[in-house]
mmCIF file of C-alpha atoms and ligand atoms in Angstrom:
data_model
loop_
_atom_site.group_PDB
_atom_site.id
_atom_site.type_symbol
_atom_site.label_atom_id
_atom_site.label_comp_id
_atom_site.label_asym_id
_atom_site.label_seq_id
_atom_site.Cartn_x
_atom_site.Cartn_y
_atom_site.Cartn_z
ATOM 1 C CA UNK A 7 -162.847 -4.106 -35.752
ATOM 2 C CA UNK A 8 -159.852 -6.673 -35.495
ATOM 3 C CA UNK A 9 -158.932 -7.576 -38.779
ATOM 4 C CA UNK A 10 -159.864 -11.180 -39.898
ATOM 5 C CA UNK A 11 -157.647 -13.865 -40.959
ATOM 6 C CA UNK A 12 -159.200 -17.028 -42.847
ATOM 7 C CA UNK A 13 -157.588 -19.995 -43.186
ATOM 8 C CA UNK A 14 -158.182 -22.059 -46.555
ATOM 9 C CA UNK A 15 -157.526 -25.519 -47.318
ATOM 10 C CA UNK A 16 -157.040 -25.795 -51.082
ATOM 11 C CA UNK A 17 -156.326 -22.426 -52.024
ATOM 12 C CA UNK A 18 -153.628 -23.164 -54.773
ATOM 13 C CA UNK A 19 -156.443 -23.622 -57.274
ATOM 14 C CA UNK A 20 -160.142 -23.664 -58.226
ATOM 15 C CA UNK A 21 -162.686 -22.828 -55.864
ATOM 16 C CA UNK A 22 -160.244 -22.644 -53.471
ATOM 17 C CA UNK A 23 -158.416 -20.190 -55.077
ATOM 18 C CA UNK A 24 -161.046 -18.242 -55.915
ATOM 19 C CA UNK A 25 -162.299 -17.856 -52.522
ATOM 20 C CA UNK A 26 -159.408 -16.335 -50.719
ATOM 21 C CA UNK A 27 -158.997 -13.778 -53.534
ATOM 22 C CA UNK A 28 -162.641 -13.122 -52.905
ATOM 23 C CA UNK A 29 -162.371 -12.915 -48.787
ATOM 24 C CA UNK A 30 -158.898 -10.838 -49.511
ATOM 25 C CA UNK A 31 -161.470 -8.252 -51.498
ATOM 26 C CA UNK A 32 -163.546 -7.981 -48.548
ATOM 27 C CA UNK A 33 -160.286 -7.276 -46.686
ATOM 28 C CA UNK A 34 -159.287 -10.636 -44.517
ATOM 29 C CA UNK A 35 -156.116 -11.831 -44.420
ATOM 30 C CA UNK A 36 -155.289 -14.870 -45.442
ATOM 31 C CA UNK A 37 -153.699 -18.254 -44.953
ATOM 32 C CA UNK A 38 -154.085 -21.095 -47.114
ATOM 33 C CA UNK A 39 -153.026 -24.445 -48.218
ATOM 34 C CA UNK A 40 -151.382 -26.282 -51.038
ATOM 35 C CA UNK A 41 -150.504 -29.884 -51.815
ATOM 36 C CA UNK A 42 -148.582 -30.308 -55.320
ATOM 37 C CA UNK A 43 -148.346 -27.186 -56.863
ATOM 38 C CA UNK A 44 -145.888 -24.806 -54.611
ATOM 39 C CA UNK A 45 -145.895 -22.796 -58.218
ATOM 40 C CA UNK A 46 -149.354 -22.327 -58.178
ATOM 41 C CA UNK A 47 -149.513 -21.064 -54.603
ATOM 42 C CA UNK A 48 -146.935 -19.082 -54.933
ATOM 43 C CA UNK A 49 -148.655 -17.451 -57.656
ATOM 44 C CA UNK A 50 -151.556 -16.928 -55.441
ATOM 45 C CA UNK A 51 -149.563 -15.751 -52.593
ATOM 46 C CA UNK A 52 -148.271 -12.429 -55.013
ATOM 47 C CA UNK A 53 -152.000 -11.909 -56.638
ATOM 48 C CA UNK A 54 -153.481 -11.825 -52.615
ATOM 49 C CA UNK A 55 -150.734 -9.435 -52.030
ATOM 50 C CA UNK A 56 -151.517 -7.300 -54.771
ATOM 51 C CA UNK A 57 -155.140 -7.169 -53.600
ATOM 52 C CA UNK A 58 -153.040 -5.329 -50.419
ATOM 53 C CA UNK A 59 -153.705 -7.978 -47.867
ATOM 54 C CA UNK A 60 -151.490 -10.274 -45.419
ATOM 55 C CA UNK A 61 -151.249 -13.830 -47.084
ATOM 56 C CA UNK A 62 -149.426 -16.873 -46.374
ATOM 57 C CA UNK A 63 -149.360 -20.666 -47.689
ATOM 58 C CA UNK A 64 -148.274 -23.555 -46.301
ATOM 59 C CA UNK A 65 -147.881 -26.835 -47.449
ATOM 60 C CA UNK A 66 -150.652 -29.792 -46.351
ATOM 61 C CA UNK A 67 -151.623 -32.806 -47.647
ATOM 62 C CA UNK A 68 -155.038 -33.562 -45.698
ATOM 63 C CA UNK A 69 -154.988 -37.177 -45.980
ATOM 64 C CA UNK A 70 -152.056 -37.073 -44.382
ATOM 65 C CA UNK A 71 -153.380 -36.635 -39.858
ATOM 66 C CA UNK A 72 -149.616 -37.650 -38.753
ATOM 67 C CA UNK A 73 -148.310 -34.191 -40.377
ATOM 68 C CA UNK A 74 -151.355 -32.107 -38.354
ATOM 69 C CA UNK A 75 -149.225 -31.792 -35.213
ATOM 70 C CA UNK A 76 -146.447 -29.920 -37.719
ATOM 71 C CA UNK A 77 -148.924 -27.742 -39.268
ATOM 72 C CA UNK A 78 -150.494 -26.458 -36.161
ATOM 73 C CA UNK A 79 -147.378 -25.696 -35.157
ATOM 74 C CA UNK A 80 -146.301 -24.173 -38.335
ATOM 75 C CA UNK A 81 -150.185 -22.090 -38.144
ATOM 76 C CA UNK A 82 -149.124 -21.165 -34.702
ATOM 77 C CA UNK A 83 -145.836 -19.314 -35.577
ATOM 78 C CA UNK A 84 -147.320 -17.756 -39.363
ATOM 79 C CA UNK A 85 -149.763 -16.036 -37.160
ATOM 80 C CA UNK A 86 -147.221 -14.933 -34.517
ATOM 81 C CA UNK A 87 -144.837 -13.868 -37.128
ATOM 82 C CA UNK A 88 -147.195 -12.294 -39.955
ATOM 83 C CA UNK A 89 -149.891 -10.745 -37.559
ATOM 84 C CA UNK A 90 -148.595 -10.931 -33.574
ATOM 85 C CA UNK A 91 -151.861 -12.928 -32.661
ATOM 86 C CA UNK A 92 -152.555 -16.393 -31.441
ATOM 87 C CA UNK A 93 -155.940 -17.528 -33.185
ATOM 88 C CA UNK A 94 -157.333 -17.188 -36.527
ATOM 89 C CA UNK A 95 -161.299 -15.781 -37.403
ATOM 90 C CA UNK A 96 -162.536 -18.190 -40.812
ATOM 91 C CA UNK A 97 -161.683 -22.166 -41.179
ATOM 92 C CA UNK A 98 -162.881 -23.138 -44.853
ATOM 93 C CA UNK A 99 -162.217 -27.110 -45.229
ATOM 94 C CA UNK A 100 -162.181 -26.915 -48.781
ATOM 95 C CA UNK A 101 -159.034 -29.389 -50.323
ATOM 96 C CA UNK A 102 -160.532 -32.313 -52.020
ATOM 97 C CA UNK A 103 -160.483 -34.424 -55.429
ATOM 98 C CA UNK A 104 -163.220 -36.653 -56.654
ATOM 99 C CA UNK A 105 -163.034 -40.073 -57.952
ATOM 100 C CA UNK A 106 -165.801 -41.103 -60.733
ATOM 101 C CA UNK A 107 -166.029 -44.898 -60.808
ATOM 102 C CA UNK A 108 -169.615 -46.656 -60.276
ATOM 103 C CA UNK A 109 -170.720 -48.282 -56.714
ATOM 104 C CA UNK A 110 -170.156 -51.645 -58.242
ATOM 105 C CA UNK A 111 -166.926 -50.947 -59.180
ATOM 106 C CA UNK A 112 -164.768 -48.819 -56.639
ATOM 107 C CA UNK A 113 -162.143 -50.142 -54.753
ATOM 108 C CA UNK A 114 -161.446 -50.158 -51.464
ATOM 109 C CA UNK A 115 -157.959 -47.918 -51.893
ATOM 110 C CA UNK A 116 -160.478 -45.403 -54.284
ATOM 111 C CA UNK A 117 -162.622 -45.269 -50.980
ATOM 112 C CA UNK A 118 -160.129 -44.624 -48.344
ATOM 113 C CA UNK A 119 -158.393 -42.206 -50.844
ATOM 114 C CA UNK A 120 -161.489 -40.240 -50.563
ATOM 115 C CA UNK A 121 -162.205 -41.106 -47.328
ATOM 116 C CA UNK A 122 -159.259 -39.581 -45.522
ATOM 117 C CA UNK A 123 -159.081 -36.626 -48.255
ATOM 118 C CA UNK A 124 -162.622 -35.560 -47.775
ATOM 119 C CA UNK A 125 -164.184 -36.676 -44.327
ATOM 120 C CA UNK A 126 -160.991 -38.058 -41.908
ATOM 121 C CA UNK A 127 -158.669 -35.262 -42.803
ATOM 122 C CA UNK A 128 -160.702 -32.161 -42.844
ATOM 123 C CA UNK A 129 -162.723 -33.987 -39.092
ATOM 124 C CA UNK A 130 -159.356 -34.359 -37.564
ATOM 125 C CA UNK A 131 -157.872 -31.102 -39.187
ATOM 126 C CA UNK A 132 -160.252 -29.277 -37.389
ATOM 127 C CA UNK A 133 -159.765 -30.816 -33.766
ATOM 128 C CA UNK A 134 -156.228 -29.504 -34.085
ATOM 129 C CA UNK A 135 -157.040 -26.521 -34.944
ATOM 130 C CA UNK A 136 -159.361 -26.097 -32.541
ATOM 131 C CA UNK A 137 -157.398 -24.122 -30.072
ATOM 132 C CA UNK A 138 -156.596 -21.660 -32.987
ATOM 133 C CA UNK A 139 -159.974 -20.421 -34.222
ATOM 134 C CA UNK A 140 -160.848 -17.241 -32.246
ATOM 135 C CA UNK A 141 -163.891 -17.892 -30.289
ATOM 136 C CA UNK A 142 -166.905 -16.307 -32.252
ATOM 137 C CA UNK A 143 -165.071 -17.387 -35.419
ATOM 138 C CA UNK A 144 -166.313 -19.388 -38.073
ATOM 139 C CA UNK A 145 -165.763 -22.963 -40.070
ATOM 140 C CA UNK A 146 -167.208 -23.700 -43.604
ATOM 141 C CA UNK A 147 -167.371 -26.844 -44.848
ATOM 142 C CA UNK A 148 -167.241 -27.773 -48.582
ATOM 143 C CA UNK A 149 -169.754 -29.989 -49.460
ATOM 144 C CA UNK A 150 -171.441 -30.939 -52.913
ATOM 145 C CA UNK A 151 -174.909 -31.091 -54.833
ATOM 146 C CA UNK A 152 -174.455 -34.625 -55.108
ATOM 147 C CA UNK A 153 -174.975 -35.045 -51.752
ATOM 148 C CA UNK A 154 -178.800 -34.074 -52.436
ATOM 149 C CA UNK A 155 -178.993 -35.568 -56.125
ATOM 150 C CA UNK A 156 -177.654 -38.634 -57.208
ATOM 151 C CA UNK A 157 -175.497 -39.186 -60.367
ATOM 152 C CA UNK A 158 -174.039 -42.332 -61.164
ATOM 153 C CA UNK A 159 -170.144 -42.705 -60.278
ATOM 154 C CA UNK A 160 -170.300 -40.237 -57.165
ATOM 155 C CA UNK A 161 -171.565 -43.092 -54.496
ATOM 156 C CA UNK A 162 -168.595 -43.145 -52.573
ATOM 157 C CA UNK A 163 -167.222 -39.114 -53.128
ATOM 158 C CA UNK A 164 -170.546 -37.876 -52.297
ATOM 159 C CA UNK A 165 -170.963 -40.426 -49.148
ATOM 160 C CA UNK A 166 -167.978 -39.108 -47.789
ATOM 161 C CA UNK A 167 -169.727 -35.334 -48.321
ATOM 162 C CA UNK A 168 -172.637 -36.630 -46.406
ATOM 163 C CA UNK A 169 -170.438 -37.403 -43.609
ATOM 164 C CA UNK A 170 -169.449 -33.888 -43.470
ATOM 165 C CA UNK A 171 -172.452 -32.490 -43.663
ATOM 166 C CA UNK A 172 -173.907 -34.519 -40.681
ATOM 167 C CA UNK A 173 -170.416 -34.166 -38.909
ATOM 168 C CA UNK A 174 -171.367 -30.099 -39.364
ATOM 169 C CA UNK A 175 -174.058 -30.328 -37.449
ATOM 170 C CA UNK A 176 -172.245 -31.828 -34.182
ATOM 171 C CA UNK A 177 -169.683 -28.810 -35.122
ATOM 172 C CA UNK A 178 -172.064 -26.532 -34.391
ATOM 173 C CA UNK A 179 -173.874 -27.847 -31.571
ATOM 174 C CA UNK A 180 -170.403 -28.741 -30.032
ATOM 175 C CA UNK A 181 -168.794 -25.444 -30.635
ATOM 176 C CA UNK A 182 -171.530 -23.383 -30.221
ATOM 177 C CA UNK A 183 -170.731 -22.550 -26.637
ATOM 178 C CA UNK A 184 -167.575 -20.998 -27.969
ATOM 179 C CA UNK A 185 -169.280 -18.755 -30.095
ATOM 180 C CA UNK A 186 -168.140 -20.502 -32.988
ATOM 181 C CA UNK A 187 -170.650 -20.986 -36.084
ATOM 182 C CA UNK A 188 -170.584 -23.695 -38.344
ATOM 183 C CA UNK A 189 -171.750 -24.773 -41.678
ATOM 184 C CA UNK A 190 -171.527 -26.271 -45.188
ATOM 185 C CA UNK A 191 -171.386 -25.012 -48.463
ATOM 186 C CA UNK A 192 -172.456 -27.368 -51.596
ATOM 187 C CA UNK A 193 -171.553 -26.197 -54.799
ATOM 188 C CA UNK A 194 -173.636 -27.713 -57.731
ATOM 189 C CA UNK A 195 -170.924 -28.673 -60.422
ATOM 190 C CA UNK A 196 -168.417 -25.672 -61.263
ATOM 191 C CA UNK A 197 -165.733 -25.392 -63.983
ATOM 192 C CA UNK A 198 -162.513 -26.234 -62.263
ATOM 193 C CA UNK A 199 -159.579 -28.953 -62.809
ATOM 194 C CA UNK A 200 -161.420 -30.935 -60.514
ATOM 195 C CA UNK A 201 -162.580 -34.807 -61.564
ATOM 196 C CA UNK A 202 -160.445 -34.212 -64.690
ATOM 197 C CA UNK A 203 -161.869 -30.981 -65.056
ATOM 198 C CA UNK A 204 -164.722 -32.946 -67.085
ATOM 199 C CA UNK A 205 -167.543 -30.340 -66.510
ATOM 200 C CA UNK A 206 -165.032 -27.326 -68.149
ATOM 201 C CA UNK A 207 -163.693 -29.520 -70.573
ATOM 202 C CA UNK A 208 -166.190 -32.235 -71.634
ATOM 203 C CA UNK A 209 -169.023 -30.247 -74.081
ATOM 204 C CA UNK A 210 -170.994 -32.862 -73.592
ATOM 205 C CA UNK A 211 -171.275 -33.034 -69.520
ATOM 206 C CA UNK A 212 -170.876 -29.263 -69.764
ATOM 207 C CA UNK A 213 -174.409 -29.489 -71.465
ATOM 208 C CA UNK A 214 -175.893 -31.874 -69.830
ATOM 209 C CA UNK A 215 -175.819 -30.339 -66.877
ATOM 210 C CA UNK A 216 -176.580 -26.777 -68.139
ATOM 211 C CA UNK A 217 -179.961 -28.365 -69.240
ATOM 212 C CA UNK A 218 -180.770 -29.726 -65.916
ATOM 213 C CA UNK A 219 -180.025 -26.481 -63.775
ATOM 214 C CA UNK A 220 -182.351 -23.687 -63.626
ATOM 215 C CA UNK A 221 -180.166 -20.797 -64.360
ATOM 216 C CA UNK A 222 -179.011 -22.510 -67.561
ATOM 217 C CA UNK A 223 -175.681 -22.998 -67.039
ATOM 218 C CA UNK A 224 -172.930 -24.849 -65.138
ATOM 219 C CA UNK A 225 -171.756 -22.798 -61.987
ATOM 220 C CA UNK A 226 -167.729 -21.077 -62.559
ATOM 221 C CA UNK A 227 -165.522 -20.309 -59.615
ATOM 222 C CA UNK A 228 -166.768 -16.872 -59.357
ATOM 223 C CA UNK A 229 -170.128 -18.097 -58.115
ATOM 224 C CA UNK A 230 -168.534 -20.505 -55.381
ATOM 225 C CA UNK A 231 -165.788 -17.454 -54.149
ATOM 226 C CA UNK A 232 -168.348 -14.980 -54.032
ATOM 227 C CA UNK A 233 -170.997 -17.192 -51.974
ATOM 228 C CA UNK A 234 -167.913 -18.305 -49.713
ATOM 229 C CA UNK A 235 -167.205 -14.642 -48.681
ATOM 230 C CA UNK A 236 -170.919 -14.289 -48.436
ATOM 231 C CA UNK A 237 -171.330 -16.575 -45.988
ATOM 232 C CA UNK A 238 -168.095 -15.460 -43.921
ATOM 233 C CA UNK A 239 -169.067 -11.823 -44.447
ATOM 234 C CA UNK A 240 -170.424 -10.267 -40.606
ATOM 235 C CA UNK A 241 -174.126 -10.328 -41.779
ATOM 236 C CA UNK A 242 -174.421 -14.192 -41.305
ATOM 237 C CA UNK A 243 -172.952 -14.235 -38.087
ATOM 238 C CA UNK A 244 -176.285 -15.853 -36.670
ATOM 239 C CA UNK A 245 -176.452 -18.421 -39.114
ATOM 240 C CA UNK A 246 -175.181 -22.025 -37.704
ATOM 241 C CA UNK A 247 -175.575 -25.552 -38.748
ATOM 242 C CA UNK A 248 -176.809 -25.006 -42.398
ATOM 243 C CA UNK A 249 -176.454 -26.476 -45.357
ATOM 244 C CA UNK A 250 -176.310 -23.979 -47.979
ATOM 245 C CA UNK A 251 -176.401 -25.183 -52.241
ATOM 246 C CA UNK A 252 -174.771 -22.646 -54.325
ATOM 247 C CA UNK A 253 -175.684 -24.524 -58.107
ATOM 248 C CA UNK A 254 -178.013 -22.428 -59.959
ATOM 249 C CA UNK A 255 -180.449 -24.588 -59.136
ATOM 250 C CA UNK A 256 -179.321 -27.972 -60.115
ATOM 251 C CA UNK A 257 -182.099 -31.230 -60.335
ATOM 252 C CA UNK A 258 -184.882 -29.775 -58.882
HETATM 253 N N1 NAP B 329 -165.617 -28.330 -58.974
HETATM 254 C C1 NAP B 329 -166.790 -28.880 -58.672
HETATM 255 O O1 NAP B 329 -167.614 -29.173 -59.549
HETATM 256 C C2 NAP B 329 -167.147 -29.125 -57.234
HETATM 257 C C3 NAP B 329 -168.502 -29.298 -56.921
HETATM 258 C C4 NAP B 329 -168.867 -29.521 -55.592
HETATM 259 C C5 NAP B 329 -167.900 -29.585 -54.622
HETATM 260 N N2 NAP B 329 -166.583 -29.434 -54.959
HETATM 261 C C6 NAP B 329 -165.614 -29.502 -53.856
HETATM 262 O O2 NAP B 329 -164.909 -28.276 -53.790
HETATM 263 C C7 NAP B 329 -163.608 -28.487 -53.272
HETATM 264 C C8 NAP B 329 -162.584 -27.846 -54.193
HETATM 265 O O3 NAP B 329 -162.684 -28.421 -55.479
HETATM 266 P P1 NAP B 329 -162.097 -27.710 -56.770
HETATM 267 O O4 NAP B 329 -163.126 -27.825 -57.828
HETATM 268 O O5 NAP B 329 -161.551 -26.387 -56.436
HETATM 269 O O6 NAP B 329 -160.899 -28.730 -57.118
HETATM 270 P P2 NAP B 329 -159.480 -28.434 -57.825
HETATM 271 O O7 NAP B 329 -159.590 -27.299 -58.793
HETATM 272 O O8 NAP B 329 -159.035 -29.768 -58.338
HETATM 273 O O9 NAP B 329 -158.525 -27.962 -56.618
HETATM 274 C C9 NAP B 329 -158.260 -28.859 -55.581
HETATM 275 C C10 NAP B 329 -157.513 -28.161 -54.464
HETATM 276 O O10 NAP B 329 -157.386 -29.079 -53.378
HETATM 277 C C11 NAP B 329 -156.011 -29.327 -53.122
HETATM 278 N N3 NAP B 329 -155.833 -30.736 -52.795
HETATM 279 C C12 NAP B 329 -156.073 -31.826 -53.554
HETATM 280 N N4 NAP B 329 -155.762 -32.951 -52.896
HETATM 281 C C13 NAP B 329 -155.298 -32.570 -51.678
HETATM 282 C C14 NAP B 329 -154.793 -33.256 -50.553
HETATM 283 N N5 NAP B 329 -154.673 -34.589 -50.519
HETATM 284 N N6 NAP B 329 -154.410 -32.534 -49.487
HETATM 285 C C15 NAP B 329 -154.512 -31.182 -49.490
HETATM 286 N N7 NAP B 329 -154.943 -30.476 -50.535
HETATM 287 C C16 NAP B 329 -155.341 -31.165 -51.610
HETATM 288 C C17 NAP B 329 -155.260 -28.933 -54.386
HETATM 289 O O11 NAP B 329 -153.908 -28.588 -54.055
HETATM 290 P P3 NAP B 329 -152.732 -28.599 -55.207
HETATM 291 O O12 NAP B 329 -153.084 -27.492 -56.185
HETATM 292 O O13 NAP B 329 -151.463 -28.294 -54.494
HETATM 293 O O14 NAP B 329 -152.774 -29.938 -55.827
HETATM 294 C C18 NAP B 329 -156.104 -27.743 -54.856
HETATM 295 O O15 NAP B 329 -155.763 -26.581 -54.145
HETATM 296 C C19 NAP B 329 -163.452 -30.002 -53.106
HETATM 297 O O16 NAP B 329 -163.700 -30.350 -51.758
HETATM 298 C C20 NAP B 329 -164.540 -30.565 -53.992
HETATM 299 O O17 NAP B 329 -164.972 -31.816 -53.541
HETATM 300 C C21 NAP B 329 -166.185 -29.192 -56.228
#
């Protein structure tokens, strides 16, 4: 078996983070992305090499589609360099933020913020990567439970989520003739830094939503990182254009 690279969008932090150590344990190399916090993925780059696996970040800001000419190029030579191929196995398009402000409310710069973070980037990301993902390979895309559910202050963040679960769909009946599957992970809500890191650090969220999911508590890294390598893991190789929630079972 050739060994498997992924490449992770995100991976300085949170469920990001958590994932590639969690692919590295099954064994796949890794490349992965950071925006702000070079410290962080530095950090990340020594624990993935301690797990005894190739890793590599590079610097992207996904809301940023002049700079994705650069970073295919810059994916290009990491792979030459680091592992003497030309494609990689895994895409996870998993960078994002969130922006909490009511329908009634948001602005038009809070919507194209989270716009071209979590729908333009990550659609136009992937066409330029396009010619680097192995045929047979893979792409997950990071979704959320608030897609499904509604809670009030998510209207435009979770639109944008929509779009890229419908836009996984065409992925996979697009790229399908290459071999390559596609679909979408959607976490319920986990304890990262993410939206202020309100669910970790707010009791009274952290409760609330405990007493709304069915396994009784909010979801941690761990369960997103483990159900990412799940889903990348060989035995799901005939799975394609699904929507997967990973949330304990969140407003049923
Ligand atoms: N946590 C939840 O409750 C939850 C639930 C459902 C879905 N999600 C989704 O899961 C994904 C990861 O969230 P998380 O909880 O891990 O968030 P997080 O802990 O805040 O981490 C965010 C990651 O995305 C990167 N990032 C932020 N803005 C970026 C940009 N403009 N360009 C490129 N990278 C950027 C950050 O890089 P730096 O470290 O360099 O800043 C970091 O690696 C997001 O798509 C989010 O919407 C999260």
């Amino acid at each position: 078996m050739t060994q498997r690279i992924a490449l992770v969008t995100g991976g300085s932090r949170g469920l990001g983070k958590n994932a590639v150590l969690k692919l590295a344990a099954q064994g796949t190399d890794i490349i992965f992305t950071w925006n702000s916090q070079q410290q962080a993925a530095q950090d990340v780059v020594e624990e993935l090499q301690q797990i005894g696996v190739k890793a590599v970040a590079l610097q992207l800001n996904v809301s940023d589609i002049s700079t994705f000419g650069d970073f295919t190029q810059q994916v290009t030579q990491a792979l030459k360099e680091t592992w003497q191929r030309d494609t990689f196995d895994y895409l996870v398009n998993n960078a994002g933020i969130g922006i909490n402000v009511p329908f009634a409310e948001t602005t038009e710069a809070q919507f194209d913020e989270l716009l071209n973070i979590q729908f333009k980037g990550p659609f136009f990301l992937t066409q330029h990567l396009l010619p680097l993902i192995k045929n047979g390979g893979r792409i997950l895309n990071v979704s959320t439970g608030l897609a499904r559910f509604a809670l009030p202050g998510f209207a435009a963040y979770a639109a944008m989520k929509g779009a890229m679960e419908v836009l996984t769909r065409y992925q996979a009946k697009e790229l399908g003739e290459r071999g390559i599957s596609v679909n979408v992970i959607a976490p319920g809500a986990i304890e990262t830094d993410f939206g202020g890191g309100s669910v970790r650090d707010n009791e009274q969220i952290n409760q609330y939503i405990a007493s709304q999911t069915a396994l009784g508590r909010v979801g941690v890294p761990d369960d997103i990182g483990d159900a990412i390598a799940a889903l990348l893991s060989d035995k799901l190789g005939w799975m394609s254009a699904q929507r997967v929630e990973v949330s304990g079972g969140m407003f049923l």
